[in-house]
Amino acid sequence: MLKNHFKIALRNLWKHKVFSFINITGLSVGITACFFIFMYVAFELSYDKFHTKVDNIYRLVTDIKSPSETINTDATSWAFAPNLKPEFPEIEAFVRVQRSGYLIRKDNIKFQEDNAMLADSNFFKVFDFKLLKGDVNTALTAPASIVFSETTAKKYFGDADPIGKTVLMSGDAVPAVVTGVMKDMPGNSQIHADLLISMTSLTQKFRPDIDKQWGNYGANTYLLLKPGSNYKALEAKFPPFMEKHNGKDARESKMFAKLLLEPMKDVYLHTTRGGQEVGSMSNVYIFSIVAVFILLIACINFINLTTARSVERAKEVGIRKVVGAAKGELAAQFIGESVALCMIAFFITIALSALLLPLFNQLAGKTVSEGIFTTPGYIAGLFGLSVVIGLLAGVYPALVLSSFRPVSVLKGRFSTGTKGNILRKTLVVAQFSISIALIIGTIVVYDQMNYMRNQDLGFSKDQTLVLETDNDPGQDAFRQAISGLPGVKGATLSSSVPGGGENGAYSEIENSKGDLQVANLALYFVDFDYIKNYGIKILAGRPFSRDFMNTDTAQAMIINEEAAKLFGYATPEKAIGRRFKQWGREGKIVGVMKNFHYRSLQEKIDPLTMRVEMKALNKVSVKLSAANLPSTLSQIETKWKQYVPNKPYTYYFLDEFFDRQYRSEQRFGKLFFNFAILAIAISCLGLLGLASYATYQRTREIGIRKVLGASTTGIVNMLSIDFMKLVIISFLIATPIAWYFMHKWLADFAYRIEIQWWVFALAGTLAVVVALTTISFQAIRAALTNPVKSLRSE
């Protein structure tokens, strides 16, 4: 019996090659796309879950409240963790980490390691980062201890054992002993570093007083709580702790810190504070919905095409029922055929997955598929998914086919009836509603990305080269030397560049009422040429100037528009000459600059201050001429080696660096676009199949119409108009749904587009054009067929 069913299934697949191809292709592409999205979503959800103690690890974060604002930050004071541990028995251990950049040298090998991290000695006890060489108990205990990742160790030592060897760290050439080699941190970790440096290097050797500084925020802190501890109950004990240790100073400074705990397993996708690396739960939801939609479209194709062909199999069903076949047996056969077709799609999916895996990883920007073909769970899951799709997609067609009445079908009086037509039309509408919604989503995503790329940022980032000097003694001489090169328009020193972070400084600034108002403000240290070189506009007062060398280096500050508004000034001019106190400096505001986007467009522009502080500058920004760029870069390199010989010559262009802030959104846009194209392609495959079948069903009608004088255009219009009505209905359904979800997505951006009417018009037009093109292919072919061929048997 099974052998017979198998033969019939193969015979039907071979007899109807076009329908079989469309079904198998649609299912294969749909399952492959769903599989890739499943891997991406699973990877995003797996962040930090590899830590065995993750359920008991919490990130300590801070709300800093001043009279002007509340700052929600992921940073903590250096003093918090060392003082929390002795007072709360719930805390088993703590780890502070701080990402930084260090120059590492070994003999003639030197690299600027920008992905380095200071870490407390408990790092390997709290987190499950594997230490390949060294002792987890002592690797990060002594000052100037360093742990390399496997890849970084090979960069400096090749295949030799680095344990106990010495490297030189930072521009001061501090000797550091290699005490461990760890396995490269996995891609699904929000904490990521190429090398770790013992926190005692900072707290004991360079800044022994830092653990007592309650107002110095720079570390990310993680607490390991004892099993069974209630983190919310612990959180409730923090206010008395802060009052005990910092209450008096907080009242004097008018800066109050509130400590909160975030479960580490939730930080990557759910935090609103930023951190080492953060993802987007909304993106996970969107991709999950897209995966379901793509599968749904593929299943709709299968159901539509199978039920449409039910007339052709009606006589087969009638004869088999007459010779004794039961309804359940027939249903089982048709479901079996559906599952068999999905099994073919399963094997094609495996081949497609292997072929497209590198491209998908490149689009995702992550290796989300590690172990895909060596982990049984992946393949088993894909196999199970294929079987489930076969069962679900085959149930309805099987019930329809097995319910035919043999008397009716054998007398030739069988028709699918209006119910079958209504179902197929409903499914086509569902299919194209999804496709049009995805088209609208794709247009909105790309429009937002284009807006972010082309928005006036308030400063000039083009043709700007940035070099990290690490506050090298020769940096100012280097700046002066390259300023005279033919291809250099200007060069400036600073502590920050737009998109590269900034200091946060406790500040007191005179407000419009004449009182000193407290706020925590962003701070750039710059030289005299920074504002000019970056093309930042001064709205009131003046920029820093060497004509006021003595006062500008000791008593001057420039603020942005947002800061002027924060302190109550109706116009920028009214802020000029007002007093300030900031980090031990007192003076007056000499200028107000126009707001510029010193952070991503996802964040609103916050108050910003600038001061001239020559000892705090560690970056050189070079404005270049576009002509003879290679020659200019070569000359800059020569000067670099002359004035900054201890650092490797590395640089980046500011426009590329600034745009890196949008890499996750750009990857999201590319992935969304590609999956939307797949969904539309699968929909078109189904539409092509239905159009082909509808044309086949009306072959004789078309022949008669042609004999009676119908034109080719008239026949094409007749065959197309029914389908186009369905596409228009789909557009009306998809538009409000797409608007709602894309409006929610845009809400994550501080600066965003408004969804314009043309987005929906363009999406509808594209859908109509694609559908019309798909249908017309079959319609034109039918209209051009010689009517003699279709009528000769009548």
mmCIF file with all atom_site columns, C-alpha atoms in Angstrom, residues 41-109:
data_model
loop_
_atom_site.group_PDB
_atom_site.id
_atom_site.type_symbol
_atom_site.label_atom_id
_atom_site.label_alt_id
_atom_site.label_comp_id
_atom_site.label_asym_id
_atom_site.label_entity_id
_atom_site.label_seq_id
_atom_site.pdbx_PDB_ins_code
_atom_site.Cartn_x
_atom_site.Cartn_y
_atom_site.Cartn_z
_atom_site.occupancy
_atom_site.B_iso_or_equiv
_atom_site.pdbx_formal_charge
_atom_site.auth_seq_id
_atom_site.auth_comp_id
_atom_site.auth_asym_id
_atom_site.auth_atom_id
_atom_site.pdbx_PDB_model_num
ATOM 1  C CA . VAL A 1 41  ? 16.841 35.141 16.597 1.00 0.00 ? 41  VAL A CA 1
ATOM 2  C CA . ALA A 1 42  ? 18.222 32.189 18.603 1.00 0.00 ? 42  ALA A CA 1
ATOM 3  C CA . PHE A 1 43  ? 21.668 33.824 18.556 1.00 0.00 ? 43  PHE A CA 1
ATOM 4  C CA . GLU A 1 44  ? 20.294 37.165 19.750 1.00 0.00 ? 44  GLU A CA 1
ATOM 5  C CA . LEU A 1 45  ? 18.358 35.453 22.540 1.00 0.00 ? 45  LEU A CA 1
ATOM 6  C CA . SER A 1 46  ? 21.421 33.443 23.590 1.00 0.00 ? 46  SER A CA 1
ATOM 7  C CA . TYR A 1 47  ? 23.538 36.453 24.654 1.00 0.00 ? 47  TYR A CA 1
ATOM 8  C CA . ASP A 1 48  ? 25.317 35.754 27.962 1.00 0.00 ? 48  ASP A CA 1
ATOM 9  C CA . LYS A 1 49  ? 23.338 32.544 28.547 1.00 0.00 ? 49  LYS A CA 1
ATOM 10 C CA . PHE A 1 50  ? 26.578 30.520 28.362 1.00 0.00 ? 50  PHE A CA 1
ATOM 11 C CA . HIS A 1 51  ? 27.541 31.774 31.847 1.00 0.00 ? 51  HIS A CA 1
ATOM 12 C CA . THR A 1 52  ? 26.549 29.024 34.301 1.00 0.00 ? 52  THR A CA 1
ATOM 13 C CA . LYS A 1 53  ? 25.808 31.612 37.005 1.00 0.00 ? 53  LYS A CA 1
ATOM 14 C CA . VAL A 1 54  ? 23.946 34.024 34.736 1.00 0.00 ? 54  VAL A CA 1
ATOM 15 C CA . ASP A 1 55  ? 20.715 33.712 36.753 1.00 0.00 ? 55  ASP A CA 1
ATOM 16 C CA . ASN A 1 56  ? 22.535 35.190 39.745 1.00 0.00 ? 56  ASN A CA 1
ATOM 17 C CA . ILE A 1 57  ? 24.585 37.863 37.944 1.00 0.00 ? 57  ILE A CA 1
ATOM 18 C CA . TYR A 1 58  ? 23.248 41.424 37.891 1.00 0.00 ? 58  TYR A CA 1
ATOM 19 C CA . ARG A 1 59  ? 24.549 44.624 36.380 1.00 0.00 ? 59  ARG A CA 1
ATOM 20 C CA . LEU A 1 60  ? 24.675 47.549 38.782 1.00 0.00 ? 60  LEU A CA 1
ATOM 21 C CA . VAL A 1 61  ? 23.466 50.766 37.111 1.00 0.00 ? 61  VAL A CA 1
ATOM 22 C CA . THR A 1 62  ? 22.856 54.313 38.287 1.00 0.00 ? 62  THR A CA 1
ATOM 23 C CA . ASP A 1 63  ? 20.250 57.049 38.004 1.00 0.00 ? 63  ASP A CA 1
ATOM 24 C CA . ILE A 1 64  ? 22.014 60.342 38.723 1.00 0.00 ? 64  ILE A CA 1
ATOM 25 C CA . LYS A 1 65  ? 19.549 63.056 39.695 1.00 0.00 ? 65  LYS A CA 1
ATOM 26 C CA . SER A 1 66  ? 20.444 66.720 39.701 1.00 0.00 ? 66  SER A CA 1
ATOM 27 C CA . PRO A 1 67  ? 18.179 69.783 39.976 1.00 0.00 ? 67  PRO A CA 1
ATOM 28 C CA . SER A 1 68  ? 18.212 69.988 36.170 1.00 0.00 ? 68  SER A CA 1
ATOM 29 C CA . GLU A 1 69  ? 17.847 66.393 34.993 1.00 0.00 ? 69  GLU A CA 1
ATOM 30 C CA . THR A 1 70  ? 18.085 62.694 35.712 1.00 0.00 ? 70  THR A CA 1
ATOM 31 C CA . ILE A 1 71  ? 20.788 60.757 33.885 1.00 0.00 ? 71  ILE A CA 1
ATOM 32 C CA . ASN A 1 72  ? 20.168 57.030 33.418 1.00 0.00 ? 72  ASN A CA 1
ATOM 33 C CA . THR A 1 73  ? 23.610 55.513 32.978 1.00 0.00 ? 73  THR A CA 1
ATOM 34 C CA . ASP A 1 74  ? 25.128 52.033 32.833 1.00 0.00 ? 74  ASP A CA 1
ATOM 35 C CA . ALA A 1 75  ? 28.254 53.357 34.598 1.00 0.00 ? 75  ALA A CA 1
ATOM 36 C CA . THR A 1 76  ? 28.902 53.224 38.316 1.00 0.00 ? 76  THR A CA 1
ATOM 37 C CA . SER A 1 77  ? 31.210 54.989 40.725 1.00 0.00 ? 77  SER A CA 1
ATOM 38 C CA . TRP A 1 78  ? 34.459 53.158 41.439 1.00 0.00 ? 78  TRP A CA 1
ATOM 39 C CA . ALA A 1 79  ? 33.598 53.201 45.147 1.00 0.00 ? 79  ALA A CA 1
ATOM 40 C CA . PHE A 1 80  ? 30.227 51.437 44.928 1.00 0.00 ? 80  PHE A CA 1
ATOM 41 C CA . ALA A 1 81  ? 31.222 47.778 44.561 1.00 0.00 ? 81  ALA A CA 1
ATOM 42 C CA . PRO A 1 82  ? 34.085 47.626 47.128 1.00 0.00 ? 82  PRO A CA 1
ATOM 43 C CA . ASN A 1 83  ? 31.782 49.174 49.741 1.00 0.00 ? 83  ASN A CA 1
ATOM 44 C CA . LEU A 1 84  ? 28.670 47.174 48.841 1.00 0.00 ? 84  LEU A CA 1
ATOM 45 C CA . LYS A 1 85  ? 30.315 43.769 49.216 1.00 0.00 ? 85  LYS A CA 1
ATOM 46 C CA . PRO A 1 86  ? 31.172 43.968 52.960 1.00 0.00 ? 86  PRO A CA 1
ATOM 47 C CA . GLU A 1 87  ? 27.744 45.329 53.941 1.00 0.00 ? 87  GLU A CA 1
ATOM 48 C CA . PHE A 1 88  ? 25.408 42.979 52.075 1.00 0.00 ? 88  PHE A CA 1
ATOM 49 C CA . PRO A 1 89  ? 25.822 39.223 52.653 1.00 0.00 ? 89  PRO A CA 1
ATOM 50 C CA . GLU A 1 90  ? 23.656 38.567 49.563 1.00 0.00 ? 90  GLU A CA 1
ATOM 51 C CA . ILE A 1 91  ? 26.600 39.665 47.387 1.00 0.00 ? 91  ILE A CA 1
ATOM 52 C CA . GLU A 1 92  ? 28.970 36.773 46.773 1.00 0.00 ? 92  GLU A CA 1
ATOM 53 C CA . ALA A 1 93  ? 31.398 38.655 44.511 1.00 0.00 ? 93  ALA A CA 1
ATOM 54 C CA . PHE A 1 94  ? 31.685 41.708 42.315 1.00 0.00 ? 94  PHE A CA 1
ATOM 55 C CA . VAL A 1 95  ? 33.484 42.488 39.052 1.00 0.00 ? 95  VAL A CA 1
ATOM 56 C CA . ARG A 1 96  ? 34.185 45.921 37.636 1.00 0.00 ? 96  ARG A CA 1
ATOM 57 C CA . VAL A 1 97  ? 35.241 46.314 34.024 1.00 0.00 ? 97  VAL A CA 1
ATOM 58 C CA . GLN A 1 98  ? 36.239 49.344 32.013 1.00 0.00 ? 98  GLN A CA 1
ATOM 59 C CA . ARG A 1 99  ? 36.891 49.293 28.283 1.00 0.00 ? 99  ARG A CA 1
ATOM 60 C CA . SER A 1 100 ? 39.869 51.318 27.161 1.00 0.00 ? 100 SER A CA 1
ATOM 61 C CA . GLY A 1 101 ? 42.638 51.444 24.589 1.00 0.00 ? 101 GLY A CA 1
ATOM 62 C CA . TYR A 1 102 ? 46.280 50.636 25.240 1.00 0.00 ? 102 TYR A CA 1
ATOM 63 C CA . LEU A 1 103 ? 49.456 50.598 23.226 1.00 0.00 ? 103 LEU A CA 1
ATOM 64 C CA . ILE A 1 104 ? 51.061 47.169 23.693 1.00 0.00 ? 104 ILE A CA 1
ATOM 65 C CA . ARG A 1 105 ? 54.675 46.556 22.654 1.00 0.00 ? 105 ARG A CA 1
ATOM 66 C CA . LYS A 1 106 ? 56.863 43.484 22.574 1.00 0.00 ? 106 LYS A CA 1
ATOM 67 C CA . ASP A 1 107 ? 60.291 44.063 21.081 1.00 0.00 ? 107 ASP A CA 1
ATOM 68 C CA . ASN A 1 108 ? 59.589 45.532 17.621 1.00 0.00 ? 108 ASN A CA 1
ATOM 69 C CA . ILE A 1 109 ? 55.959 44.395 17.576 1.00 0.00 ? 109 ILE A CA 1
#
